[in-house]
Coordinates of C-alpha atoms in Angstrom, one line a residue:
M1 CA -67.7 72.9 -59.6
D2 CA -64.9 72.7 -57.0
A3 CA -63.8 69.7 -55.0
D4 CA -66.3 70.2 -52.2
E5 CA -69.3 70.4 -54.6
F6 CA -67.9 67.4 -56.6
R7 CA -68.1 65.3 -53.4
K8 CA -71.7 66.4 -52.8
R9 CA -72.9 66.0 -56.4
G10 CA -71.0 62.8 -56.8
K11 CA -72.9 61.3 -53.9
E12 CA -76.1 62.4 -55.3
M13 CA -75.3 60.8 -58.6
I14 CA -74.3 57.5 -57.0
D15 CA -77.5 57.5 -55.0
Y16 CA -79.5 58.1 -58.3
V17 CA -77.7 55.3 -60.1
A18 CA -78.2 52.9 -57.2
D19 CA -81.9 53.7 -57.1
Y20 CA -82.1 53.4 -60.9
L21 CA -80.6 49.9 -60.9
E22 CA -82.6 48.7 -57.9
S23 CA -85.9 49.7 -59.5
I24 CA -85.0 49.2 -63.2
E25 CA -87.6 46.4 -63.7
Q26 CA -90.3 49.0 -63.1
R27 CA -89.3 51.0 -66.2
R28 CA -90.5 50.3 -69.7
V29 CA -87.7 48.4 -71.5
L30 CA -88.1 50.1 -75.0
P31 CA -88.7 53.8 -75.0
D32 CA -92.0 55.1 -76.4
V33 CA -90.6 58.0 -78.3
Q34 CA -90.2 59.1 -81.9
P35 CA -87.0 60.0 -83.8
G36 CA -86.1 63.6 -83.0
Y37 CA -87.9 63.7 -79.6
L38 CA -84.8 65.0 -77.7
S39 CA -84.2 68.1 -79.9
K40 CA -87.6 69.4 -78.8
L41 CA -86.7 69.2 -75.1
I42 CA -83.4 71.1 -75.1
P43 CA -82.1 74.3 -76.6
T44 CA -81.0 74.3 -80.2
E45 CA -77.7 76.0 -79.3
A46 CA -75.2 75.4 -76.5
P47 CA -75.7 77.6 -73.4
Q48 CA -73.5 80.6 -73.0
E49 CA -73.3 80.2 -69.2
A50 CA -73.3 77.1 -67.0
E51 CA -76.6 75.9 -65.8
K52 CA -77.4 75.0 -62.2
W53 CA -76.7 71.5 -61.1
E54 CA -80.3 71.1 -59.9
D55 CA -81.7 71.9 -63.3
L56 CA -79.3 69.6 -65.1
F57 CA -80.2 66.8 -62.6
K58 CA -83.9 67.2 -63.4
D59 CA -83.1 66.8 -67.1
I60 CA -82.0 63.2 -66.5
E61 CA -85.6 62.1 -66.0
R62 CA -87.2 64.8 -68.2
V63 CA -84.9 64.5 -71.2
I64 CA -82.7 61.4 -71.0
M65 CA -84.6 58.6 -69.4
P66 CA -87.7 58.8 -71.8
G67 CA -85.3 57.8 -74.6
V68 CA -83.3 55.2 -72.9
T69 CA -83.5 51.5 -73.8
H70 CA -82.9 49.8 -70.5
W71 CA -80.4 47.0 -71.4
H72 CA -80.1 45.8 -67.7
N73 CA -83.9 45.4 -67.3
P74 CA -84.6 41.7 -66.6
N75 CA -87.2 41.9 -69.4
F76 CA -84.7 43.0 -72.0
H77 CA -84.1 40.1 -74.3
A78 CA -82.7 41.7 -77.5
F79 CA -79.2 41.8 -78.9
F80 CA -76.9 40.5 -76.1
P81 CA -76.3 41.2 -72.4
T82 CA -74.1 44.1 -71.5
A83 CA -71.6 43.9 -68.6
N84 CA -72.3 46.1 -65.6
S85 CA -71.8 45.9 -61.9
Y86 CA -71.3 48.3 -58.9
P87 CA -67.6 47.6 -58.8
A88 CA -67.3 48.4 -62.5
I89 CA -69.1 51.7 -62.0
I90 CA -66.8 52.6 -59.2
A91 CA -63.8 51.6 -61.3
D92 CA -65.1 54.0 -64.0
I93 CA -65.0 56.8 -61.5
L94 CA -61.4 56.1 -60.8
S95 CA -60.6 55.8 -64.5
S96 CA -62.3 59.1 -65.3
G97 CA -60.5 60.7 -62.4
I98 CA -57.0 59.6 -63.5
A99 CA -57.9 60.2 -67.2
C100 CA -54.7 58.9 -68.6
I101 CA -54.1 58.1 -72.3
G102 CA -52.3 54.8 -72.4
F103 CA -51.1 54.8 -76.0
S104 CA -47.6 53.7 -75.0
W105 CA -45.9 52.3 -71.9
I106 CA -44.4 55.6 -70.8
S107 CA -47.7 57.5 -71.2
S108 CA -48.9 55.5 -68.3
P109 CA -47.0 52.3 -67.2
A110 CA -49.8 51.1 -64.9
C111 CA -52.4 51.4 -67.6
T112 CA -50.3 49.4 -70.1
E113 CA -49.1 46.7 -67.7
L114 CA -52.6 46.1 -66.2
E115 CA -54.0 45.5 -69.6
V116 CA -51.2 43.0 -70.5
V117 CA -51.7 41.1 -67.3
T118 CA -55.5 40.9 -67.4
M119 CA -55.4 39.8 -71.1
D120 CA -53.1 36.9 -70.0
W121 CA -55.7 36.1 -67.4
L122 CA -58.3 35.9 -70.1
A123 CA -56.1 33.7 -72.3
K124 CA -55.6 31.3 -69.5
M125 CA -59.3 31.2 -68.7
L126 CA -59.9 30.2 -72.4
D127 CA -57.1 27.6 -72.1
L128 CA -55.3 29.0 -75.1
P129 CA -51.8 27.7 -76.0
E130 CA -48.9 29.4 -74.2
F131 CA -47.8 31.4 -77.2
F132 CA -50.9 33.5 -76.9
L133 CA -49.6 34.9 -73.5
A134 CA -47.5 38.0 -73.1
E135 CA -45.7 36.3 -70.3
S136 CA -44.4 33.6 -72.7
N137 CA -41.8 36.1 -74.0
G138 CA -43.0 35.3 -77.5
L139 CA -45.3 37.3 -79.8
G140 CA -48.4 36.8 -77.7
G141 CA -50.4 39.2 -75.7
G142 CA -53.8 40.8 -75.9
V143 CA -55.1 44.3 -76.4
I144 CA -58.4 45.6 -75.2
Q145 CA -60.5 47.2 -77.9
G146 CA -63.3 49.7 -77.5
T147 CA -66.0 47.5 -79.1
A148 CA -66.3 44.0 -80.6
S149 CA -66.6 45.5 -84.1
E150 CA -63.3 47.3 -83.6
A151 CA -61.7 44.1 -82.4
V152 CA -62.9 42.2 -85.5
L153 CA -61.4 44.9 -87.7
V154 CA -58.1 45.1 -85.9
A155 CA -57.7 41.3 -86.0
L156 CA -58.5 41.3 -89.7
L157 CA -56.0 44.0 -90.5
A158 CA -53.3 42.1 -88.6
A159 CA -54.1 39.0 -90.7
R160 CA -54.1 41.0 -93.9
N161 CA -50.8 42.6 -93.2
R162 CA -49.2 39.2 -92.3
A163 CA -50.6 37.7 -95.4
L164 CA -49.4 40.6 -97.5
E165 CA -45.7 39.9 -96.7
K166 CA -46.1 36.4 -98.0
A167 CA -48.2 37.4 -101.0
R168 CA -45.5 39.9 -102.1
Q169 CA -43.0 37.0 -102.3
Q170 CA -45.4 34.7 -104.1
F171 CA -46.7 37.3 -106.6
P172 CA -43.7 39.7 -107.2
G173 CA -44.6 42.7 -109.2
E174 CA -48.2 42.8 -108.2
S175 CA -49.5 45.9 -106.4
D176 CA -50.8 45.7 -102.9
G177 CA -54.3 46.6 -104.1
V178 CA -54.3 43.6 -106.4
L179 CA -53.0 41.4 -103.6
F180 CA -55.7 42.7 -101.3
S181 CA -58.4 41.8 -103.9
K182 CA -57.2 38.2 -103.8
M183 CA -57.5 37.8 -100.1
V184 CA -60.5 36.1 -98.6
A185 CA -61.9 36.3 -95.0
Y186 CA -64.4 33.6 -94.0
S187 CA -67.3 33.4 -91.5
S188 CA -70.4 31.4 -91.0
D189 CA -73.8 32.7 -92.1
Q190 CA -74.6 33.4 -88.5
V191 CA -71.9 36.0 -88.1
H192 CA -72.6 39.5 -86.8
S193 CA -72.6 42.4 -89.3
A194 CA -69.3 43.5 -87.8
M195 CA -67.6 41.0 -90.0
P196 CA -68.7 42.1 -93.4
R197 CA -68.2 45.7 -92.3
A198 CA -64.6 44.9 -91.4
T199 CA -63.9 43.3 -94.8
L200 CA -65.2 46.4 -96.6
M201 CA -62.9 48.6 -94.6
A202 CA -60.0 46.2 -95.1
A203 CA -60.6 45.9 -98.8
V204 CA -60.7 42.1 -98.7
T205 CA -63.3 39.6 -99.9
S206 CA -65.9 38.3 -97.4
R207 CA -67.2 34.8 -97.9
T208 CA -69.8 33.2 -95.7
V209 CA -69.9 29.4 -95.2
A210 CA -73.3 27.8 -94.6
S211 CA -73.9 26.5 -91.0
D212 CA -75.6 23.3 -90.2
D213 CA -79.0 22.8 -88.6
Q214 CA -77.4 23.5 -85.2
F215 CA -76.1 26.9 -86.5
T216 CA -72.6 25.5 -86.3
L217 CA -69.8 26.1 -88.9
R218 CA -68.5 22.7 -89.8
G219 CA -64.8 22.0 -90.5
D220 CA -65.5 20.1 -93.7
A221 CA -67.6 23.0 -95.2
F222 CA -64.9 25.5 -94.3
E223 CA -62.3 23.2 -95.8
R224 CA -64.2 22.9 -99.1
A225 CA -64.5 26.7 -99.3
V226 CA -60.8 27.2 -98.7
E227 CA -59.8 24.6 -101.3
Q228 CA -62.1 26.1 -103.9
D229 CA -60.7 29.6 -103.3
I230 CA -57.1 28.4 -103.5
A231 CA -57.9 26.6 -106.8
N232 CA -59.2 29.9 -108.1
G233 CA -56.0 31.7 -107.2
L234 CA -57.3 33.4 -104.1
I235 CA -55.6 33.8 -100.7
P236 CA -57.5 32.6 -97.6
I237 CA -56.3 34.7 -94.7
Y238 CA -58.9 34.8 -91.9
L239 CA -61.7 32.9 -90.2
C240 CA -64.1 34.7 -87.8
A241 CA -65.5 32.2 -85.4
T242 CA -68.8 32.8 -83.5
L243 CA -69.8 31.4 -80.1
G244 CA -73.3 32.6 -80.3
T245 CA -74.5 35.7 -82.1
S246 CA -77.4 38.1 -82.2
S247 CA -79.3 35.6 -84.3
S248 CA -78.3 32.4 -82.5
P249 CA -77.6 31.7 -78.8
G250 CA -74.2 30.6 -77.5
R251 CA -73.5 26.9 -77.7
R252 CA -70.6 24.5 -77.3
S253 CA -70.6 21.3 -79.3
W254 CA -67.0 20.3 -78.8
P255 CA -66.5 16.5 -79.1
T256 CA -65.7 15.1 -75.6
S257 CA -62.9 12.6 -75.6
S258 CA -59.5 12.0 -74.1
R259 CA -58.0 14.0 -77.0
C260 CA -60.5 16.9 -77.1
S261 CA -62.5 17.6 -73.9
P262 CA -64.4 20.8 -73.2
R263 CA -61.5 22.0 -71.2
T264 CA -58.9 21.4 -73.9
A265 CA -61.2 22.2 -76.9
P266 CA -59.9 25.8 -77.6
A267 CA -56.3 24.6 -77.6
E268 CA -57.2 21.6 -79.7
A269 CA -59.1 23.8 -82.1
S270 CA -56.0 26.0 -82.4
R271 CA -53.8 23.0 -83.1
R272 CA -56.3 21.8 -85.8
A273 CA -56.3 25.2 -87.4
E274 CA -52.6 25.2 -87.5
G275 CA -52.6 21.8 -89.1
I276 CA -55.0 23.0 -91.8
G277 CA -52.6 25.8 -92.5
R278 CA -49.6 23.4 -92.9
V279 CA -51.7 21.2 -95.2
R280 CA -52.6 24.2 -97.4
G281 CA -49.0 25.4 -97.4
E282 CA -48.2 29.0 -96.6
W283 CA -51.9 30.0 -96.5

């Protein structure tokens, strides 16, 4: 495929995607296929020569679409909504065309700096304290992860490594493995399975705290769990909050007052969490 054919086939694909999204409600949401259906429709070995575009294009409807769960269908009500838009699709084309690997600043300055700036946008939208911002010249700044599960794991590993430095001072002579076994990560009983998976990979203990009848993790229940674990010689390091999960819808029940309004609630929650940390000492 040369540049001229790329222009032609690219337009065909954009037309196909636009038609697909405009008529998606006419498709069955959940595919009516059995496991292994696709292997019966394509060769068992990779082709030795390139196939014609026309034949590949026909395989979209013949092979792929029969096994697609249409997440953007208005009748899809499972799991959670996925983000998609025409501007995002066009941006994906540009991203695929540039195809840079932004693992450091010099590998692609624009890639790195755009991520830093947009993560500051998000922190400001959430009204997080200034030290969460990269522009604060502090330790703040966000990083985009590939999936939510990956983000939970990365955050947990960061918390574990930070706690490890303090644990080595408090328990000199203990191996890192023993110290990891003392660490506890908390979540409500409504948390996504990404959380227990992350604790398994991080080799720390996972503890769920019962939510109330509104599926909310209450501060007093969390506080009791922390106090109990500290009394047993364990090290609380991490709390995974949920704002709606696969099993319960998103909700906000922040108390509304001059001290904690919906606008200032995230910042107030951060200050309260910091206060709990001071009350508990280093942990």
